[in-house]
Short mmCIF file of C-alpha atoms in Angstrom, two decimals:
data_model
loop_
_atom_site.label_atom_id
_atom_site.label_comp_id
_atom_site.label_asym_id
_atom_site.label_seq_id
_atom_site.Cartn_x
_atom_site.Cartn_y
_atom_site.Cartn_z
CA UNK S 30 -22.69 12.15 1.68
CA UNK S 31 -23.57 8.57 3.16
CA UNK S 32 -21.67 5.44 2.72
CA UNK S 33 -20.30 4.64 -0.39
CA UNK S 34 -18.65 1.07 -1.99
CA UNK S 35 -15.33 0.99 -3.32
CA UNK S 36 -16.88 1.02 -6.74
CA UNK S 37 -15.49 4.74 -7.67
CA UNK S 38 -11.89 3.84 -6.83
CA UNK S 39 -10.36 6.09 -9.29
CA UNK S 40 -6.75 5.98 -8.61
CA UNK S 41 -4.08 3.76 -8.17
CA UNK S 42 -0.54 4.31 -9.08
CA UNK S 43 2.93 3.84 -8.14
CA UNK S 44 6.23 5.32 -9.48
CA UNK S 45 8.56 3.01 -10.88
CA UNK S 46 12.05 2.25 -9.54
CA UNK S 47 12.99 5.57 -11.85
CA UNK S 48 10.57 7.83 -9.98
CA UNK S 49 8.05 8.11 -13.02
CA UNK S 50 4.68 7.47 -12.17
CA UNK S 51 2.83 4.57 -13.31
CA UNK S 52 -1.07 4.38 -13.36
CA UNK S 53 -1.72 0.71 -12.78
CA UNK S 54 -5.61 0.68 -11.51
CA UNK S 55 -6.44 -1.80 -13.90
CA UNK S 56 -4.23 -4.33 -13.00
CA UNK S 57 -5.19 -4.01 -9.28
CA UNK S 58 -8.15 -6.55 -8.40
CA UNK S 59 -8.32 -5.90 -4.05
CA UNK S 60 -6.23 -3.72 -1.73
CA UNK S 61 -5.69 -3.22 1.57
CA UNK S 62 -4.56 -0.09 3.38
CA UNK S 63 -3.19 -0.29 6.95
CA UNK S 64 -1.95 2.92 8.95
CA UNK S 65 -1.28 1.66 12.34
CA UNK S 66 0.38 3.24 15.78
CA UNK S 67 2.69 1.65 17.90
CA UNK S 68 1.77 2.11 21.81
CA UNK S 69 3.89 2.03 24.74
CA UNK S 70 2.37 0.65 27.87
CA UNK S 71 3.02 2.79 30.61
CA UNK S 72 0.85 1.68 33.58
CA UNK S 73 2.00 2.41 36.64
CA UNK S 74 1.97 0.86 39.77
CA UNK S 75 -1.12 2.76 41.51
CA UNK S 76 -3.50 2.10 38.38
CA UNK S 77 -6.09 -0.38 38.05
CA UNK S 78 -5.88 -0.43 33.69
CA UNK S 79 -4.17 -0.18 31.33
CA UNK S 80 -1.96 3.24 30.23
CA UNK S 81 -0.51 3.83 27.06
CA UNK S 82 1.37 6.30 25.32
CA UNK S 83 0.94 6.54 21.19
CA UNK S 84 4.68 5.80 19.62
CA UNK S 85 5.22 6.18 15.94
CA UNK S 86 3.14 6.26 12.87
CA UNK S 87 3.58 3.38 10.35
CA UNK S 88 1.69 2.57 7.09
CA UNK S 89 1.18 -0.78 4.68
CA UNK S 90 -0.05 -1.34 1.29
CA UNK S 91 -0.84 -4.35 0.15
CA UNK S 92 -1.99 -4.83 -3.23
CA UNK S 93 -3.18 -7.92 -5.60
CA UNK S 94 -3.88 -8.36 -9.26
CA UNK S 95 -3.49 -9.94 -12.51
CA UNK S 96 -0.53 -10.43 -13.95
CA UNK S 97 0.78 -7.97 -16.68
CA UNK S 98 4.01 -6.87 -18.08
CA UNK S 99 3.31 -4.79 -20.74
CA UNK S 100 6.43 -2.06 -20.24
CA UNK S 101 5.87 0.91 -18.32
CA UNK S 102 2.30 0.19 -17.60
CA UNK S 103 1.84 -3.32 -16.64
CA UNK S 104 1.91 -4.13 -12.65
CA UNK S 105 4.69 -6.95 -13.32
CA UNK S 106 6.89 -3.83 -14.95
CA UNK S 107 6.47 -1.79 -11.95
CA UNK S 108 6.30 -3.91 -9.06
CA UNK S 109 8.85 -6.82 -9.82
CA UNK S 110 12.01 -4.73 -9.87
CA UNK S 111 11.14 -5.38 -5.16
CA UNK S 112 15.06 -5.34 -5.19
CA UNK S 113 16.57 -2.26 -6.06
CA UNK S 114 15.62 -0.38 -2.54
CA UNK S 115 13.85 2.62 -3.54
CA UNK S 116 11.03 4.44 -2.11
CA UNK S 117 8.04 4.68 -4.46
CA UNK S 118 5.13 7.07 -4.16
CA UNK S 119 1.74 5.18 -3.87
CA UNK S 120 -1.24 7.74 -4.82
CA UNK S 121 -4.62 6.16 -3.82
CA UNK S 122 -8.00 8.09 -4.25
CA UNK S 123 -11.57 6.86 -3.77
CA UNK S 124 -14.45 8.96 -3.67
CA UNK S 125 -12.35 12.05 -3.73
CA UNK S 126 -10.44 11.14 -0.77
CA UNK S 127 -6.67 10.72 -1.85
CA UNK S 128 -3.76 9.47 0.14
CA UNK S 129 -0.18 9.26 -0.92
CA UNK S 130 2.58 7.73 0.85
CA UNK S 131 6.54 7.02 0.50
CA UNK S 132 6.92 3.78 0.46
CA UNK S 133 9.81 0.91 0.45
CA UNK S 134 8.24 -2.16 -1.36
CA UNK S 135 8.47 -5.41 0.47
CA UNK S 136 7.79 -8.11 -1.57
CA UNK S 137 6.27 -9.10 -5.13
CA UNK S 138 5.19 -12.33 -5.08
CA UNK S 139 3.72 -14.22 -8.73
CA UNK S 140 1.20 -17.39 -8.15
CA UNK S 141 -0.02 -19.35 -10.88
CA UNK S 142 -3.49 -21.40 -9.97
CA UNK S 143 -4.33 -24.78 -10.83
CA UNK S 144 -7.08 -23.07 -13.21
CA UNK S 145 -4.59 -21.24 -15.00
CA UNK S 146 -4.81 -18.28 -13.47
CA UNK S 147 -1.38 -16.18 -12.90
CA UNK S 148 -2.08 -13.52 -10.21
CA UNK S 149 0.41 -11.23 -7.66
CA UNK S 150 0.60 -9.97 -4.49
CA UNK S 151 2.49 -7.56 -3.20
CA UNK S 152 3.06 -5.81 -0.11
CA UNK S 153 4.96 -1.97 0.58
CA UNK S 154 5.68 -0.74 4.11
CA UNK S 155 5.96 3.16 4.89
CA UNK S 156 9.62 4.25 3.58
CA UNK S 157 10.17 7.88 4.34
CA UNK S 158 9.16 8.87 7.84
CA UNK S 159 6.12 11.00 7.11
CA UNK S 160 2.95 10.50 8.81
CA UNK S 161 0.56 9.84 6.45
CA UNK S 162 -2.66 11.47 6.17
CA UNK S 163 -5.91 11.32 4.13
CA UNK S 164 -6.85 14.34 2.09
#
């Protein structure tokens, strides 16, 4: 298979502070998935360039969408309760490649346009410790 658009995204969810998953796709308008490494410089003395050593695994989500708080389904039910400290399982798949991750959700931030428009963004940081991997 060649390259492919984000076009057949086909899931996007996100349990709720209660654990229960919650399919929000449609609410979702771009994302962004990050899954960097920290590095260690370690260069010694007799090189000429730059050594590093690979240091732990992290992951960030960061999501964006129109607003909607329809219980239970809507993004605004799901994603506003930021607060209450829980890890949430994110479950991603495009092109049947999936990737699920633990994660601790940063911030949930509401902005209304000068068109009208009342969009969020949102942003969840790798909560659990496990490296995470595409499948």
């Amino acid at each position: 298979m060649g390259k492919e658009s984000g076009i057949g995204w086909t899931t996007f969810s996100v349990d709720d502070d209660g654990g229960n998953v919650r399919v929000i796709i449609n609410d979702i308008t771009d994302v962004g998935i990050a899954i960097p490494a920290a590095e260690q410089i370690s260069t010694g003395l007799d090189k000429s360039a730059e050594e590093r050593i690979r240091l732990l695994q992290d992951a960030q989500v960061t999501a964006n969408g129109i607003y909607n708080p329809t219980l239970l389904t809507g993004a605004h039910s799901v994603l506003s309760t930021v607060n209450h400290g829980v890890n949430r399982t994110y479950s991603m798949a495009v092109s049947a490649q999936t990737l699920a991750m633990e994660m601790l959700l940063e911030s949930y931030e509401l902005n209304r346009g000068a068109d009208g428009s009342l969009v969020f963004a949102s942003v969840a940081n790798l909560g659990n410790g496990t490296v995470p991997a595409w499948s």
